[in-house]
PDB file of C-alpha atoms in Angstrom:
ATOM      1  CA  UNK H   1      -8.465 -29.990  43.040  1.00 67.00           C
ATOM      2  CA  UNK H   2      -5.970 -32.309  41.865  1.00 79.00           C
ATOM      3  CA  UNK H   3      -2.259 -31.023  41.156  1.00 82.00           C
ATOM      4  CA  UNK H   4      -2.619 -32.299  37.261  1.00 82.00           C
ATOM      5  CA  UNK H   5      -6.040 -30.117  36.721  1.00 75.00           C
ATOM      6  CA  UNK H   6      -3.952 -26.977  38.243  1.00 77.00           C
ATOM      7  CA  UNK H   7      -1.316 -27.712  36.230  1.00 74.00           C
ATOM      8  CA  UNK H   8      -3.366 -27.844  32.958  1.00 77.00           C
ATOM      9  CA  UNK H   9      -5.761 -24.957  34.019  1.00 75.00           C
ATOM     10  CA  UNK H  10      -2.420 -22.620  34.470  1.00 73.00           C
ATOM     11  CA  UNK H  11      -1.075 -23.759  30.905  1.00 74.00           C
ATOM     12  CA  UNK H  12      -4.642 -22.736  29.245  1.00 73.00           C
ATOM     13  CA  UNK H  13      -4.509 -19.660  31.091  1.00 73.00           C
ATOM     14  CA  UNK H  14      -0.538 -19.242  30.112  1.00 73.00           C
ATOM     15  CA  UNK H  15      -1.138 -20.172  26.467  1.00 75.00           C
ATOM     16  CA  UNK H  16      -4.484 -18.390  26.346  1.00 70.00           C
ATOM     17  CA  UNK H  17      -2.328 -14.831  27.572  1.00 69.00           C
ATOM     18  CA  UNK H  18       0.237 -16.069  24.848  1.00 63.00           C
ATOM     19  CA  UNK H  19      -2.527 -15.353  21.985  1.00 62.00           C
ATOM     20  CA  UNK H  20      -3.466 -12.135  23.193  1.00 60.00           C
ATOM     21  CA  UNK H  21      -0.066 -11.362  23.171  1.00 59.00           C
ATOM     22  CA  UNK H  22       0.269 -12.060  19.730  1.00 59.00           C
ATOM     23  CA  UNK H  23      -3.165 -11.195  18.153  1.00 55.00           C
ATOM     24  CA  UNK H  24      -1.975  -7.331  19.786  1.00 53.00           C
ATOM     25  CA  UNK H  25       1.125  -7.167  18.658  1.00 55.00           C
ATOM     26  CA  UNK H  26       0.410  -8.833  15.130  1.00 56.00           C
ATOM     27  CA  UNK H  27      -3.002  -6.240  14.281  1.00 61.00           C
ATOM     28  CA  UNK H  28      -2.227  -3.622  15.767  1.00 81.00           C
ATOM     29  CA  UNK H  29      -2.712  -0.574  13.487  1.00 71.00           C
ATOM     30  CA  UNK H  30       0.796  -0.227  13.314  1.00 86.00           C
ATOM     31  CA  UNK H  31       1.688  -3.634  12.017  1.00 90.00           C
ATOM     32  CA  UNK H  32      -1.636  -3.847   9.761  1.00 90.00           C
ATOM     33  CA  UNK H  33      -0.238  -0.881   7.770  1.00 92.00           C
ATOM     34  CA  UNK H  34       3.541  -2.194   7.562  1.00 94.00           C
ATOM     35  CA  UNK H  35       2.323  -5.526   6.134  1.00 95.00           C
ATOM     36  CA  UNK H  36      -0.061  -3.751   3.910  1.00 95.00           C
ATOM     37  CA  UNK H  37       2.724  -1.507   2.673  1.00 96.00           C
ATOM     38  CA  UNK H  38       5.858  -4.486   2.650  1.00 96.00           C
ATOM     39  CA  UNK H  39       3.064  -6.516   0.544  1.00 97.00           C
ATOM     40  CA  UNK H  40       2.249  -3.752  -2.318  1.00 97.00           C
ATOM     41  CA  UNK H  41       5.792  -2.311  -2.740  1.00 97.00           C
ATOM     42  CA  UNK H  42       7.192  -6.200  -3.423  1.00 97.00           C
ATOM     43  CA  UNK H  43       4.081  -6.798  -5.651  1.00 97.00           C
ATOM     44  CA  UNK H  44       5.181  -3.610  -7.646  1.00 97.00           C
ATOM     45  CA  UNK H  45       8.960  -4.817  -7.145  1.00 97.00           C
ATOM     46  CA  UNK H  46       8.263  -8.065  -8.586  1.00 97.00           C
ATOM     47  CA  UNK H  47       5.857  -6.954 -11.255  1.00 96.00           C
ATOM     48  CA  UNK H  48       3.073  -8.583 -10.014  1.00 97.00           C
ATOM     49  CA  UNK H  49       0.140  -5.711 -10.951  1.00 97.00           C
ATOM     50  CA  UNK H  50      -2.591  -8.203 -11.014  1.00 97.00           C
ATOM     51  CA  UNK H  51      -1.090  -8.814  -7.229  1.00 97.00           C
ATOM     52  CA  UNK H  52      -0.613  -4.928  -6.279  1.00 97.00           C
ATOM     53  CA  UNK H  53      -4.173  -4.345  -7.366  1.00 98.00           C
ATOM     54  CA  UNK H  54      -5.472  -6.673  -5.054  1.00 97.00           C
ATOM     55  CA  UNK H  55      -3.439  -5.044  -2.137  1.00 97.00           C
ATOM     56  CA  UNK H  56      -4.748  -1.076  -3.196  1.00 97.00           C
ATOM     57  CA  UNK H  57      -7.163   0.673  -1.971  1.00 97.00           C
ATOM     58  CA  UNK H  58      -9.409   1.810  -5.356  1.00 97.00           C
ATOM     59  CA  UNK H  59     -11.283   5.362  -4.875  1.00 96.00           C
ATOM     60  CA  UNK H  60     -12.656   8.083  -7.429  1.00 94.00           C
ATOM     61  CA  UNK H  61     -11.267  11.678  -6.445  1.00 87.00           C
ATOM     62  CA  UNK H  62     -14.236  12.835  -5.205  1.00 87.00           C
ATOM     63  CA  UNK H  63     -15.267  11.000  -2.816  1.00 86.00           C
ATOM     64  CA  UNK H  64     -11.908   8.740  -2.108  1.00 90.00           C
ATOM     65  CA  UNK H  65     -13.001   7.593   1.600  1.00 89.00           C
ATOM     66  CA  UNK H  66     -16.221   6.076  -0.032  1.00 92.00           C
ATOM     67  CA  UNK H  67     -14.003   4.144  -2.388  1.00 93.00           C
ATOM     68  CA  UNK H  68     -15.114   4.060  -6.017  1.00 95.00           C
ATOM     69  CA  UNK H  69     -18.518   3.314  -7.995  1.00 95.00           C
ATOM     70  CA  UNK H  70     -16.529   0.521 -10.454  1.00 95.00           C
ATOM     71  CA  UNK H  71     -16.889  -2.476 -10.511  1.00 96.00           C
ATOM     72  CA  UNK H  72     -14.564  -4.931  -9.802  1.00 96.00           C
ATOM     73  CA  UNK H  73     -13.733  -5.280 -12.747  1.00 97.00           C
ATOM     74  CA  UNK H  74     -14.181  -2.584 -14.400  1.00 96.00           C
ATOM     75  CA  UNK H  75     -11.518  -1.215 -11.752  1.00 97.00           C
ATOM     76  CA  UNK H  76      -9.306  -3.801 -12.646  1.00 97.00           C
ATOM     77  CA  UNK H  77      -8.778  -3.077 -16.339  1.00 97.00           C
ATOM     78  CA  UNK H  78      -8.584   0.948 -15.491  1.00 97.00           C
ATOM     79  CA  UNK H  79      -5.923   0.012 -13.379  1.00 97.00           C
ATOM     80  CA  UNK H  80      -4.150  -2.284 -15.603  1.00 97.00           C
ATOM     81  CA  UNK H  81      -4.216   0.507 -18.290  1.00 96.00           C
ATOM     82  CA  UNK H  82      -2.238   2.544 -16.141  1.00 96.00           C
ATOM     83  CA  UNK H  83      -0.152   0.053 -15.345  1.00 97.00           C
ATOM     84  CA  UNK H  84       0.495  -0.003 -19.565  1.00 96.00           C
ATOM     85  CA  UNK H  85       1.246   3.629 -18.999  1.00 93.00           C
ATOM     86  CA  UNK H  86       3.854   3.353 -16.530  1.00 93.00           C
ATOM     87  CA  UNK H  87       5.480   0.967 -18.440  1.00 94.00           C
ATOM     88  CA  UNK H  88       5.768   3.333 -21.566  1.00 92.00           C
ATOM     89  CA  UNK H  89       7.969   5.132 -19.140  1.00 91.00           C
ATOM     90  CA  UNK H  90       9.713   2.025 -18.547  1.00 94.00           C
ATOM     91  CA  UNK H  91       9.103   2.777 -14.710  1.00 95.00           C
ATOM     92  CA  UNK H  92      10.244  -0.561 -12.068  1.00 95.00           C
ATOM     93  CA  UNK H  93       9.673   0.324  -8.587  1.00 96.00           C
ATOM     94  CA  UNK H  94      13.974  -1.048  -7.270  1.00 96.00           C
ATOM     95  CA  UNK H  95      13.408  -0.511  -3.846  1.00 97.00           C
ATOM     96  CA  UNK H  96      11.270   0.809  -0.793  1.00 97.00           C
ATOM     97  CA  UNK H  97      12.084   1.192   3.192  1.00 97.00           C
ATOM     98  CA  UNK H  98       9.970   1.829   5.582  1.00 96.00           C
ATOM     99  CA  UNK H  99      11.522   4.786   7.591  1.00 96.00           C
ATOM    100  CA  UNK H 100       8.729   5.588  10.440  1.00 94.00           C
ATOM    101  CA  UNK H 101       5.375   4.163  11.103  1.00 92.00           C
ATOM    102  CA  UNK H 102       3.662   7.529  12.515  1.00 87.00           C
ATOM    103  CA  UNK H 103       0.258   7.306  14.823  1.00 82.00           C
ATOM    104  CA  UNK H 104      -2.230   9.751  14.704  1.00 77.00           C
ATOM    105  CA  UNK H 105      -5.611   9.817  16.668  1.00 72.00           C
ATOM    106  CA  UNK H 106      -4.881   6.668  19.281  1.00 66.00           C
ATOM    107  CA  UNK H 107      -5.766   4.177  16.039  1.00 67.00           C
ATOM    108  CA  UNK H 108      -4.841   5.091  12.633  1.00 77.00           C
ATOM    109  CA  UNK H 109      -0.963   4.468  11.331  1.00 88.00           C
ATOM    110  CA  UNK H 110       0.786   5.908   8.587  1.00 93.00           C
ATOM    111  CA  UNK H 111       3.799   4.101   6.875  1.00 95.00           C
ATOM    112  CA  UNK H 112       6.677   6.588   6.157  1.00 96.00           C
ATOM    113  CA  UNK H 113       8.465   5.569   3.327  1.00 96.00           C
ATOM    114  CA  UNK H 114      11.292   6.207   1.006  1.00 97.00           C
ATOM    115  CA  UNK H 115      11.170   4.344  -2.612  1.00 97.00           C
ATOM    116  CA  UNK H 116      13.778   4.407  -5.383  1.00 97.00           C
ATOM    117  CA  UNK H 117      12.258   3.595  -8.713  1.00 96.00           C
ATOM    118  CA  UNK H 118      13.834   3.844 -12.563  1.00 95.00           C
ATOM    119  CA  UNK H 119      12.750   5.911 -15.046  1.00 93.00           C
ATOM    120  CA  UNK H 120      14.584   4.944 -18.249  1.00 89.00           C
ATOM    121  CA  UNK H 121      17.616   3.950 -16.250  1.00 89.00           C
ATOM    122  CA  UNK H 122      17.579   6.884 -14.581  1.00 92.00           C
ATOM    123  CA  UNK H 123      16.773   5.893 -11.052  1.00 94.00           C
ATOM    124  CA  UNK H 124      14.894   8.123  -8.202  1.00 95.00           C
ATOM    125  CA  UNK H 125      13.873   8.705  -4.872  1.00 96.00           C
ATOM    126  CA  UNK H 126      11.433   9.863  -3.260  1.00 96.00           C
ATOM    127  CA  UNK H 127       9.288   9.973   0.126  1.00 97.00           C
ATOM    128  CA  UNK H 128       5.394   8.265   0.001  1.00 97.00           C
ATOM    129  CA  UNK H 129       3.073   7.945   2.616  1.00 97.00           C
ATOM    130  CA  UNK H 130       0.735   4.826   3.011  1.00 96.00           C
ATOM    131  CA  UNK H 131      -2.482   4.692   5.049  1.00 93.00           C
ATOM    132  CA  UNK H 132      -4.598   0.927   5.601  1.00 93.00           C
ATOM    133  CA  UNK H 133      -8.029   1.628   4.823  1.00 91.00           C
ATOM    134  CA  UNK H 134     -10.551  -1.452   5.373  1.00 90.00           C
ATOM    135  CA  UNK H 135      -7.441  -3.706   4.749  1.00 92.00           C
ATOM    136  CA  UNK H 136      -5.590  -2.085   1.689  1.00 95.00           C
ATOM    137  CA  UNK H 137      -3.028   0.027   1.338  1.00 96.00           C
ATOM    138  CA  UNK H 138      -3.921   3.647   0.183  1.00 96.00           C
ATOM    139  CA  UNK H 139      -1.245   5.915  -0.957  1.00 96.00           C
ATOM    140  CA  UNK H 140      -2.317   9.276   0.608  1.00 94.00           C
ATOM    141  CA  UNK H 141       0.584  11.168  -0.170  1.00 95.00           C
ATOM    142  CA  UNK H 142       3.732  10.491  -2.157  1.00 95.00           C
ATOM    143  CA  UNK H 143       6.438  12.988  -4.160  1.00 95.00           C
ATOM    144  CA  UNK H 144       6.399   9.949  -6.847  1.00 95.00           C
ATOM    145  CA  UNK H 145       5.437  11.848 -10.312  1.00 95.00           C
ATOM    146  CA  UNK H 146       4.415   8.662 -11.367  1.00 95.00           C
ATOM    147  CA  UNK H 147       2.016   7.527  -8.578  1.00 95.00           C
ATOM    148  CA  UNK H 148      -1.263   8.233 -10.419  1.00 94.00           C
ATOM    149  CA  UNK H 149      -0.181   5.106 -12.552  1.00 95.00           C
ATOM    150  CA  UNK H 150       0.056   2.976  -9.720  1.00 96.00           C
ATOM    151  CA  UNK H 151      -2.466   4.003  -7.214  1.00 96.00           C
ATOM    152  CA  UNK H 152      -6.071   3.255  -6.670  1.00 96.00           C
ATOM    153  CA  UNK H 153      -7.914   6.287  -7.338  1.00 95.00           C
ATOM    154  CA  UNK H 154     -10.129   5.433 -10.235  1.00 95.00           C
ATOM    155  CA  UNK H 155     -11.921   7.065 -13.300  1.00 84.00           C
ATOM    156  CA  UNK H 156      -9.724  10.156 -14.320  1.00 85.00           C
ATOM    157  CA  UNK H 157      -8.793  11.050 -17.584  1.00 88.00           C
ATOM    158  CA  UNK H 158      -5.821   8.328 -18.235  1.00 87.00           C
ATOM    159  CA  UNK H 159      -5.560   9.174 -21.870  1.00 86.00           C
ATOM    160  CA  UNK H 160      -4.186  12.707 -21.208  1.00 86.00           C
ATOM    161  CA  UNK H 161      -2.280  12.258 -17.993  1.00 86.00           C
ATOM    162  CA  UNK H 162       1.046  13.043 -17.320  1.00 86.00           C
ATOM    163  CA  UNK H 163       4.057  12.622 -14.501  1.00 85.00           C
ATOM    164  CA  UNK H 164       4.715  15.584 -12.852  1.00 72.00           C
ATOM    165  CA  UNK H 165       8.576  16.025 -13.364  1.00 63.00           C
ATOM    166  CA  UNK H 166       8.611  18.720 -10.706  1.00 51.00           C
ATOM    167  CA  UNK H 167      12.111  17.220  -8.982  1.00 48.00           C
ATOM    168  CA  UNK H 168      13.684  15.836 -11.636  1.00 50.00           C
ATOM    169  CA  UNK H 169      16.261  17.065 -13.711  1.00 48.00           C
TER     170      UNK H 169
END
């Protein structure tokens, strides 16, 4: 064997070992649900609904891990309705941090985070916890009173919902 074919065999192999590298460390559960969750929260910081729908998880209550029986569609204008209802409350999502990605299981990741949002001026924090399901971010827990208008889970009665004000003063 030549000394140039050695040469070019051990950069494959080198840059070859470089990928791996990266495709672990960049889809790794952990880092699939940080980008999912860094992604929605500046969608909802900018405003961008059409944007944060895209990025959600969308469920019905009853069966949330079989996602929902809308349509596309149909999803998309339930969620822009709540969207309407939030802003009645002139809520704006100001900030989010991620403060722990937790493992469970060996595989699935959990974003810890902490968001402050405005109600009326009035502005709030509050801990939320983010899960990726089959590429979306699904808000499985969250102290947010708000959160129903913003998350995925489809088909309840919107017309007579309410924030829970359970924290605030």
């Amino acid at each position: 064997m030549s000394e140039t074919y050695k040469n070019i065999m051990a950069l494959l192999a080198l840059i070859a070992v470089g990928i791996g590298f990266y495709y672990i460390f960049t889809n790794s559960p952990e880092q699939k649900v940080k980008r999912i969750a860094v992604d929605y929260y500046k969608a909802m910081m900018d405003q961008d609904y059409e944007e944060a729908f895209e990025l959600l998880y969308k469920y019905d209550e009853k069966t949330p891990t079989e996602g929902t029986v809308l349509k596309e569609e149909e999803a998309k204008s339930f969620y822009l309705e709540k969207i309407n209802k939030l802003k009645e409350y002139h809520y704006k999502l100001k900030d989010y941090d991620i403060i722990n990605i937790r493992k469970e299981d060996g595989h699935t990741s959990f974003a810890e985070m902490i968001l402050t949002f405005e109600v009326d001026g009035q502005e709030h924090e509050v801990s939320e916890t983010i899960d990726e399901w089959n590429g979306k971010a699904w808000i499985i827990e969250s102290e947010d009173p708000f959160v129903n208008f913003r998350n995925g889970k489809m088909g309840f009665d919107l017309e007579n919902a309410e924030p829970e004000f359970y924290f605030m003063d």
